[in-house]
Coordinates of C-alpha atoms and ligand atoms in Angstrom, one line a residue:
X1 CA 144.8 71.5 149.8
X2 CA 146.9 72.4 153.0
X3 CA 149.3 69.9 154.3
X4 CA 151.1 72.0 157.1
X5 CA 149.7 71.8 160.2
X6 CA 150.4 72.6 164.0
X7 CA 152.5 69.6 165.2
X8 CA 152.5 67.7 168.7
X9 CA 155.6 66.0 170.0
X10 CA 154.5 62.0 170.9
X11 CA 156.3 60.2 173.7
X12 CA 159.0 58.2 173.2
X13 CA 158.3 54.3 172.8
X14 CA 159.5 50.6 173.0
X15 CA 158.5 48.5 170.3
X16 CA 158.1 44.8 170.5
X17 CA 159.8 43.1 167.7
X18 CA 157.6 40.7 165.9
X19 CA 160.0 38.7 164.3
X20 CA 163.4 38.6 162.1
X21 CA 163.5 37.7 158.7
X22 CA 165.8 37.2 155.5
X23 CA 163.6 39.2 153.6
X24 CA 160.6 41.5 154.2
X25 CA 158.2 42.6 151.4
X26 CA 155.9 45.4 152.0
X27 CA 152.7 45.1 149.9
X28 CA 150.7 42.4 148.4
X29 CA 149.9 43.6 145.1
X30 CA 151.4 42.0 142.0
X31 CA 154.8 42.9 142.5
X32 CA 154.5 41.7 146.3
X33 CA 153.0 38.6 145.7
X34 CA 155.7 37.6 143.0
X35 CA 158.5 39.3 145.3
X36 CA 157.6 37.3 148.3
X37 CA 157.1 33.9 146.5
X38 CA 160.5 34.3 144.5
X39 CA 162.3 35.1 147.5
X40 CA 160.8 32.0 149.3
X41 CA 161.3 29.8 146.5
X42 CA 164.8 30.8 146.5
X43 CA 164.9 29.8 150.1
X44 CA 164.9 33.1 151.9
X45 CA 162.9 33.4 155.1
X46 CA 160.0 35.9 153.8
X47 CA 157.4 38.0 155.4
X48 CA 155.0 39.9 153.1
X49 CA 153.1 42.6 155.2
X50 CA 149.9 44.0 153.9
X51 CA 147.4 46.5 155.2
X52 CA 144.5 44.5 154.1
X53 CA 143.0 41.3 154.9
X54 CA 143.8 40.1 151.4
X55 CA 146.2 40.0 148.6
X56 CA 146.0 41.3 145.2
X57 CA 146.9 45.4 145.6
X58 CA 144.8 47.5 143.0
X59 CA 143.7 44.1 141.4
X60 CA 141.7 43.4 144.1
X61 CA 141.4 46.4 146.8
X62 CA 140.8 48.9 144.0
X63 CA 138.4 46.3 141.8
X64 CA 141.1 46.3 138.7
X65 CA 140.0 42.7 138.1
X66 CA 142.1 42.7 134.6
X67 CA 145.7 41.5 133.7
X68 CA 147.4 44.0 131.2
X69 CA 150.9 43.3 130.1
X70 CA 151.0 39.8 130.2
X71 CA 151.1 39.8 126.6
X72 CA 152.9 41.7 123.6
X73 CA 152.0 42.3 120.0
X74 CA 155.3 40.8 118.6
X75 CA 155.3 41.7 114.9
X76 CA 151.4 41.3 114.6
X77 CA 151.2 38.3 116.6
X78 CA 149.9 38.6 120.4
X79 CA 152.0 36.6 122.8
X80 CA 152.2 35.8 126.5
X81 CA 155.6 37.5 127.4
X82 CA 155.5 37.7 131.2
X83 CA 155.9 33.9 132.7
X84 CA 157.7 32.7 136.0
X85 CA 156.0 33.3 139.2
X86 CA 152.8 34.8 136.9
X87 CA 152.2 31.5 135.3
X88 CA 152.1 29.7 138.8
X89 CA 149.4 32.4 139.9
X90 CA 147.5 32.2 136.6
X91 CA 147.4 28.6 136.9
X92 CA 145.9 28.5 140.5
X93 CA 143.3 31.0 139.2
X94 CA 142.3 28.8 136.2
X95 CA 142.0 25.8 138.7
X96 CA 139.6 28.3 140.5
X97 CA 137.8 28.8 137.5
X98 CA 138.5 32.6 137.7
X99 CA 140.1 33.6 134.5
X100 CA 138.5 34.9 131.3
X101 CA 140.0 34.2 127.9
X102 CA 142.3 37.0 126.7
X103 CA 140.3 39.9 125.1
X104 CA 141.5 42.2 122.3
X105 CA 142.2 45.9 123.2
X106 CA 141.9 48.5 120.7
X107 CA 142.8 45.9 118.0
X108 CA 146.2 45.8 119.2
X109 CA 147.0 43.7 122.3
X110 CA 145.1 41.6 124.7
X111 CA 144.2 41.7 128.5
X112 CA 142.7 39.0 130.7
X113 CA 139.8 39.7 132.8
X114 CA 139.1 37.6 136.0
X115 CA 137.4 37.0 139.0
X116 CA 138.5 38.9 142.1
X117 CA 138.0 36.4 144.8
X118 CA 139.9 34.0 142.7
X119 CA 143.0 36.2 142.6
X120 CA 142.6 36.6 146.6
X121 CA 142.5 32.7 147.3
X122 CA 144.9 31.9 144.4
X123 CA 147.4 34.2 146.2
X124 CA 146.7 33.0 149.1
X125 CA 147.7 29.3 147.8
X126 CA 150.8 30.5 146.1
X127 CA 152.2 32.4 149.3
X128 CA 151.4 29.7 151.6
X129 CA 152.7 26.8 149.1
X130 CA 156.0 28.8 148.9
X131 CA 156.3 29.2 152.7
X132 CA 156.5 32.7 152.7
X133 CA 154.6 33.9 155.9
X134 CA 152.0 36.9 155.4
X135 CA 151.2 39.5 158.0
X136 CA 147.6 41.0 157.1
X137 CA 146.0 44.3 158.7
X138 CA 149.5 45.7 159.2
X139 CA 149.9 49.3 158.1
X140 CA 153.9 50.2 157.7
X141 CA 154.4 53.2 159.2
X142 CA 158.2 53.6 159.9
X143 CA 161.3 52.4 159.9
X144 CA 164.7 52.3 162.1
X145 CA 168.2 52.1 160.9
X146 CA 171.4 50.5 161.7
X147 CA 174.4 52.3 162.8
X148 CA 175.9 51.5 159.5
X149 CA 172.7 53.4 157.7
X150 CA 171.0 50.1 156.5
X151 CA 167.4 49.3 157.5
X152 CA 166.9 47.4 160.6
X153 CA 163.6 47.5 160.8
X154 CA 160.0 48.1 159.2
X155 CA 157.6 49.7 162.1
X156 CA 153.8 48.7 161.2
X157 CA 150.7 49.4 163.2
X158 CA 148.3 46.5 164.1
X159 CA 145.4 45.8 166.0
X160 CA 147.8 44.3 168.6
X161 CA 149.8 47.8 168.6
X162 CA 152.7 49.0 167.1
X163 CA 155.5 46.4 166.1
X164 CA 158.9 46.0 164.5
X165 CA 159.9 43.6 161.9
X166 CA 163.9 43.1 161.2
X167 CA 165.1 41.9 158.1
X168 CA 168.4 41.6 156.1
X169 CA 166.9 42.8 152.8
X170 CA 163.6 45.1 152.3
X171 CA 161.3 45.2 149.1
X172 CA 159.0 47.9 148.8
X173 CA 156.1 47.0 146.8
X174 CA 153.6 49.3 148.5
X175 CA 152.9 51.0 145.2
X176 CA 153.2 54.3 146.9
X177 CA 156.9 53.7 147.9
X178 CA 156.1 54.1 151.6
X179 CA 158.9 52.0 152.8
X180 CA 161.5 54.2 150.7
X181 CA 159.4 57.4 151.7
X182 CA 159.6 56.7 155.2
X183 CA 163.4 55.7 154.9
X184 CA 164.1 59.1 153.7
X185 CA 164.9 58.2 150.3
X186 CA 164.2 61.0 147.5
X187 CA 161.3 60.0 145.3
X188 CA 159.7 61.4 142.4
X189 CA 156.0 62.1 141.3
X190 CA 154.1 62.8 138.6
X191 CA 155.8 64.4 135.4
X192 CA 157.9 67.8 135.3
X193 CA 155.4 69.9 136.5
X194 CA 154.1 67.0 139.3
X195 CA 150.6 65.9 137.3
X196 CA 149.9 62.6 138.1
X197 CA 147.7 60.1 136.2
X198 CA 144.1 60.5 137.4
X199 CA 142.6 57.8 139.8
X200 CA 139.8 55.6 139.2
X201 CA 137.0 54.5 141.5
X202 CA 136.1 51.0 139.8
X203 CA 132.8 49.4 140.1
X204 CA 131.3 46.4 138.8
X205 CA 127.4 45.9 138.0
X206 CA 125.4 42.8 138.3
X207 CA 122.3 41.4 136.6
X208 CA 123.6 42.3 133.1
X209 CA 121.5 40.8 130.3
X210 CA 124.7 39.5 128.4
X211 CA 122.8 38.4 125.3
X212 CA 121.4 42.1 124.8
X213 CA 124.2 43.7 125.8
X214 CA 126.1 42.1 123.4
X215 CA 129.5 43.9 122.6
X216 CA 128.3 47.2 124.2
X217 CA 131.7 48.2 124.9
X218 CA 131.7 49.2 121.1
X219 CA 128.3 51.1 121.3
X220 CA 128.7 52.9 124.9
X221 CA 131.0 55.6 123.9
X222 CA 128.8 56.8 121.3
X223 CA 125.9 56.4 123.7
X224 CA 127.9 58.4 125.9
X225 CA 128.6 61.2 123.3
X226 CA 124.8 61.1 122.5
X227 CA 123.6 61.5 126.4
X228 CA 126.0 64.2 126.5
X229 CA 125.0 66.5 123.4
X230 CA 121.6 66.0 124.7
X231 CA 122.4 67.4 127.8
X232 CA 121.0 64.6 129.8
X233 CA 124.4 63.5 131.3
X234 CA 128.2 65.0 131.9
X235 CA 130.7 62.3 132.2
X236 CA 134.0 62.8 134.1
X237 CA 136.0 61.3 131.2
X238 CA 136.0 59.7 127.7
X239 CA 137.7 56.4 127.0
X240 CA 135.2 54.3 129.3
X241 CA 136.3 50.8 129.8
X242 CA 133.0 48.7 130.3
X243 CA 133.5 45.2 130.0
X244 CA 132.0 41.5 130.9
X245 CA 134.0 39.3 133.5
X246 CA 134.0 35.7 134.0
X247 CA 130.1 35.5 134.2
X248 CA 128.4 37.4 131.6
X249 CA 125.9 39.1 133.6
X250 CA 128.7 40.7 135.8
X251 CA 130.7 43.7 134.1
X252 CA 133.4 45.5 135.4
X253 CA 133.2 49.5 134.8
X254 CA 136.3 51.8 134.6
X255 CA 134.8 55.3 133.7
X256 CA 135.1 57.6 137.2
X257 CA 138.0 60.1 137.1
X258 CA 138.7 61.8 140.4
X259 CA 140.4 65.4 140.9
X260 CA 140.9 68.0 143.7
X261 CA 139.1 71.3 143.5
X262 CA 142.0 73.2 141.3
X263 CA 141.3 70.2 138.6
X264 CA 144.7 68.4 139.6
X265 CA 145.0 64.5 139.8
X266 CA 143.5 63.1 143.3
X267 CA 146.8 62.4 145.2
X268 CA 146.9 58.8 146.5
X269 CA 149.6 60.2 149.2
X270 CA 147.3 63.1 150.8
X271 CA 144.9 61.8 153.2
X272 CA 142.3 64.8 152.6
X273 CA 142.8 64.4 148.8
X274 CA 142.0 60.5 148.9
X275 CA 139.2 61.1 151.3
X276 CA 137.6 63.8 148.9
X277 CA 138.2 61.2 146.0
X278 CA 136.3 58.4 147.5
X279 CA 133.3 60.7 147.9
X280 CA 133.4 62.1 144.4
X281 CA 133.8 58.5 143.2
X282 CA 131.0 57.2 144.7
X283 CA 128.7 60.0 143.4
X284 CA 130.1 59.5 139.9
X285 CA 129.4 55.9 140.3
X286 CA 125.6 56.5 141.0
X287 CA 125.1 59.0 137.9
X288 CA 127.0 56.4 135.5
X289 CA 124.5 53.5 136.9
X290 CA 121.9 55.6 136.1
X291 CA 123.2 56.1 132.4
X292 CA 123.7 52.5 131.8
X293 CA 120.4 51.6 133.0
X294 CA 118.6 54.3 131.1
X295 CA 120.5 54.1 127.7
X296 CA 122.5 50.9 127.4
X297 CA 120.3 48.0 126.0
X298 CA 120.9 44.9 128.5
X299 CA 121.6 47.2 131.4
X300 CA 118.0 48.2 132.5
X301 CA 118.0 46.0 135.5
X302 CA 121.9 46.1 136.3
X303 CA 122.8 46.9 140.1
X304 CA 126.1 47.9 141.8
X305 CA 127.4 44.5 142.7
X306 CA 130.7 45.8 144.1
X307 CA 132.2 49.6 144.7
X308 CA 135.9 48.9 145.3
X309 CA 137.0 49.2 148.8
X310 CA 139.4 51.7 147.8
X311 CA 140.1 54.4 145.2
X312 CA 142.2 52.6 142.3
X313 CA 145.5 54.8 142.6
X314 CA 147.7 54.6 139.1
X315 CA 150.6 56.9 140.2
X316 CA 152.3 58.5 143.2
X317 CA 155.7 58.0 144.3
X318 CA 158.5 56.5 142.3
X319 CA 162.1 55.7 143.4
X320 CA 165.1 57.6 141.8
X321 CA 167.0 54.3 140.7
X322 CA 170.1 53.5 139.1
X323 CA 168.3 53.0 135.6
X324 CA 165.0 54.8 134.9
X325 CA 162.5 53.3 132.3
X326 CA 161.4 56.0 130.1
X327 CA 158.4 56.3 127.7
X328 CA 161.0 56.2 124.9
X329 CA 162.4 53.0 126.2
X330 CA 158.8 51.5 125.7
X331 CA 158.1 53.0 122.2
X332 CA 161.5 51.9 120.7
X333 CA 161.3 48.7 122.4
X334 CA 164.5 49.1 124.3
X335 CA 167.0 46.4 125.4
X336 CA 169.2 46.4 128.6
X337 CA 172.1 44.8 129.4
X338 CA 171.0 44.0 133.0
X339 CA 167.3 42.8 131.7
X340 CA 165.2 41.0 134.0
X341 CA 162.1 40.7 131.8
X342 CA 159.8 42.6 129.5
X343 CA 156.8 44.8 129.6
X344 CA 154.5 44.7 126.4
X345 CA 152.1 47.5 127.4
X346 CA 152.0 50.6 125.7
X347 CA 151.6 54.0 127.2
X348 CA 148.2 54.1 128.9
X349 CA 147.9 57.8 130.0
X350 CA 145.0 58.9 132.3
X351 CA 145.0 62.7 131.6
X352 CA 142.1 65.3 132.5
X353 CA 139.1 63.9 131.0
X354 CA 140.7 61.2 128.6
X355 CA 142.5 58.3 128.1
X356 CA 145.6 58.6 125.4
X357 CA 147.2 55.5 124.2
X358 CA 150.8 55.7 122.5
X359 CA 152.3 52.4 120.9
X360 CA 155.4 51.1 119.7
X361 CA 155.2 50.4 116.2
X362 CA 152.7 47.6 115.9
X363 CA 152.9 45.2 113.5
X364 CA 156.2 46.6 112.9
X365 CA 158.3 45.8 115.9
X366 CA 158.8 43.1 118.6
X367 CA 156.2 45.0 120.7
X368 CA 157.9 44.8 124.2
X369 CA 160.9 46.4 125.7
X370 CA 163.1 45.0 128.4
X371 CA 162.9 46.3 131.8
X372 CA 166.2 46.8 133.7
X373 CA 167.8 45.4 136.9
X374 CA 168.7 49.1 137.9
X375 CA 164.9 50.3 138.3
X376 CA 164.6 48.2 141.2
X377 CA 168.0 49.6 142.9
X378 CA 168.1 53.0 144.5
X379 CA 170.6 55.3 142.8
X380 CA 173.7 55.1 144.8
X381 CA 174.1 58.9 145.1
X382 CA 170.8 59.2 146.6
X383 CA 170.4 56.3 148.8
X384 CA 171.0 58.0 152.0
X385 CA 173.5 55.3 152.8
X386 CA 170.9 52.6 152.5
X387 CA 172.1 49.5 150.7
X388 CA 169.4 46.7 151.7
X389 CA 166.4 48.2 149.9
X390 CA 164.7 47.5 146.7
X391 CA 161.6 48.5 145.1
X392 CA 159.2 46.5 142.7
X393 CA 156.1 47.6 140.9
X394 CA 154.5 50.7 140.4
X395 CA 156.9 52.8 142.9
X396 CA 160.0 51.4 140.9
X397 CA 162.2 53.8 139.1
X398 CA 160.7 54.9 136.0
X399 CA 159.6 58.4 134.3
X400 CA 156.0 59.5 134.5
X401 CA 155.7 58.0 130.6
X402 CA 157.7 55.1 131.5
X403 CA 155.3 54.4 134.4
X404 CA 152.4 55.1 132.2
X405 CA 153.3 51.8 130.5
X406 CA 155.1 49.6 132.8
X407 CA 152.5 50.2 135.9
X408 CA 150.5 47.6 134.9
X409 CA 150.2 44.0 136.5
X410 CA 152.3 42.1 134.0
X411 CA 155.2 44.2 134.2
X412 CA 154.8 44.4 138.2
X413 CA 155.0 40.7 138.6
X414 CA 158.2 40.8 136.2
X415 CA 159.9 43.2 138.4
X416 CA 158.6 41.6 141.5
X417 CA 160.1 38.2 140.5
X418 CA 163.6 39.6 140.0
X419 CA 163.4 41.8 143.3
X420 CA 162.4 38.7 145.5
X421 CA 165.2 36.8 143.4
X422 CA 167.9 39.4 143.6
X423 CA 167.4 39.8 147.5
X424 CA 167.7 36.0 148.2
X425 CA 170.6 35.7 145.8
X426 CA 172.5 38.4 147.7
X427 CA 171.7 36.9 150.9
X428 CA 173.1 33.9 149.7
X429 CA 176.2 35.6 148.3
X430 CA 176.5 37.8 151.4
X431 CA 176.7 40.9 149.3
X432 CA 174.0 44.0 148.9
X433 CA 171.4 43.7 146.2
X434 CA 173.3 46.5 144.4
X435 CA 176.6 44.7 144.0
X436 CA 174.9 41.4 143.0
X437 CA 176.1 40.1 139.6
X438 CA 173.5 40.4 137.1
X439 CA 174.2 37.6 135.2
X440 CA 173.5 35.5 138.0
X441 CA 170.4 36.7 138.6
X442 CA 169.1 36.5 135.0
X443 CA 170.4 32.5 134.8
X444 CA 168.3 31.8 137.9
X445 CA 165.3 34.0 136.8
X446 CA 165.6 32.1 133.3
X447 CA 165.7 28.5 135.2
X448 CA 162.5 29.8 137.2
X449 CA 160.5 30.3 134.1
X450 CA 161.0 34.1 133.7
X451 CA 161.1 35.4 129.8
X452 CA 164.0 38.0 129.8
X453 CA 163.3 39.1 125.9
X454 CA 166.2 37.5 124.5
Ligands
FAD501 C1 141.6 52.0 138.3 C2 142.6 51.6 137.8 C3 142.6 50.3 136.5 C4 143.9 49.8 136.4 N1 143.7 48.7 135.2 C5 144.5 47.9 135.2 C6 144.1 46.9 134.4 O1 143.2 46.5 133.7 N2 145.1 45.7 134.0 C7 146.5 46.1 134.8 O2 146.9 45.0 134.6 N3 146.5 47.0 135.5 C8 145.7 47.9 135.8 N4 146.0 49.1 136.3 C9 147.4 49.2 137.0 C10 147.7 48.1 138.3 O3 146.8 47.6 138.7 C11 148.3 48.7 139.3 O4 149.6 50.0 138.7 C12 149.3 47.4 139.8 O5 148.5 46.8 140.5 C13 150.5 47.7 140.8 O6 151.2 46.6 141.3 P1 151.9 47.2 142.8 O7 152.1 45.7 143.0 O8 153.1 47.7 142.3 O9 151.0 48.0 143.7 P2 149.7 47.8 144.2 O10 148.8 47.0 143.5 O11 149.2 49.3 144.4 O12 149.7 46.9 145.7 C14 150.4 47.7 146.8 C15 150.0 47.0 147.8 O13 150.7 47.4 149.0 C16 149.6 47.7 150.2 N5 150.0 48.5 150.7 C17 150.5 50.1 150.5 N6 150.9 50.7 151.5 C18 151.0 50.4 152.4 C19 151.5 50.3 154.0 N7 152.0 51.7 154.2 N8 151.6 49.1 154.5 C20 151.3 48.1 154.6 N9 150.3 47.7 153.1 C21 150.8 48.7 152.0 C22 148.3 48.1 149.6 O14 147.3 47.5 150.3 C23 148.5 46.9 148.3 O15 148.0 45.8 148.7 C24 145.0 49.7 136.7 C25 145.4 50.6 138.0 C26 144.1 51.2 138.3 C27 144.1 52.5 139.5

């Protein structure tokens, strides 16, 4: 796929300043929601910037509709290990009747499905109650720097034109690291050979006969094998995830897999790759719906209730941070001095044609690793003189394998809460986020309900 092109020179322009804030958070996914709420609840003036007209990130925009990583299997007993801002959001979702009871995944851990509209509305309520401001429909496209090298403003394109937003601290929760990339911070992508986890275009089906469908998630893989053996269908990947939502006539379907012509994963940072992926995703959905209706009891009259507004992107750019969470850290349930919370999700690797799982020792271990503050902080040697930026969520500092685990919502809430709290404390202490005393951050996180795994 070509990325080199002729170029044109744009005229210089003057950009109006939208406002000046203590903390600007880019992106309203799990990490951005938690970061904005935590910073605002710690008395910072906060603006959250989001390109869509609603919050939730991949959870809503990509139709994920399921929280992983809120729980861990602790010596055989499944417990919720992510709290703090996540609890505030869950409480509001429960009040909207938008949460399923947690369900068992591969006999080892729980995930918790939810209603997409409940997440959107609960996140609005939580942000507004925290007094964080939101600017929807604003796409971040660039940055300006101060004379001392720090970031001065984030440039956004909106319906009312290009605007600049000034802040003392910026938190990149864009998932793709757009802010850090625009600021010129070096970033990593994929494994040692640049292979990314494969994306999925999610959809939900309605009108499922729940009684007849029963626990169809157990039988669907065998039905797919049969249909493929008979030459009736060809599926893009194994490891289909087809599960009921809050109302049992509605199921979410996580089965597509998107690749470029050369077989590599669709790349969420390359415009043509994304565009082709959307088309291919919808083609696969039409095909899979045909399979569900023809072969799966209870799905005979099912229809595509909703195709997610955008491709579900699992992995793109990652920060190179002071600490780098690795797959070994996850499997060995590692501890860190500068722990800000925990991750209890295993490595879930969406590789070509399949989904591979790698677990810590279950039930022989405590089933979670700590997450270090250093994974949110740009490594000084790579920071390009910028000391007022943090990253949280799937663009934080991890190896490809560490990311395969800590990219899920639970760990993103943890990172977001820590980044927002750290930004607010750094401002109170008149220091950079990098030089913040971690024990102070840890005390405040614990006081505000976070579990650090100790
Ligand atoms: C298909 C799929 C299935 C998954 N299944 C699960 C699951 O079952 N459970 C689970 O917990 N996790 C799941 N995940 C992973 C999880 O959803 C994501 O990793 C998680 O949402 C990441 O959170 P985040 O806040 O870091 O980023 P995101 O959720 O990606 O949010 C980033 C936000 O930033 C916004 N943004 C990005 N760039 C810009 C810009 N330039 N300007 C303005 N706004 C911008 C986006 O619109 C988005 O709202 C899945 C992921 C995929 C793709």
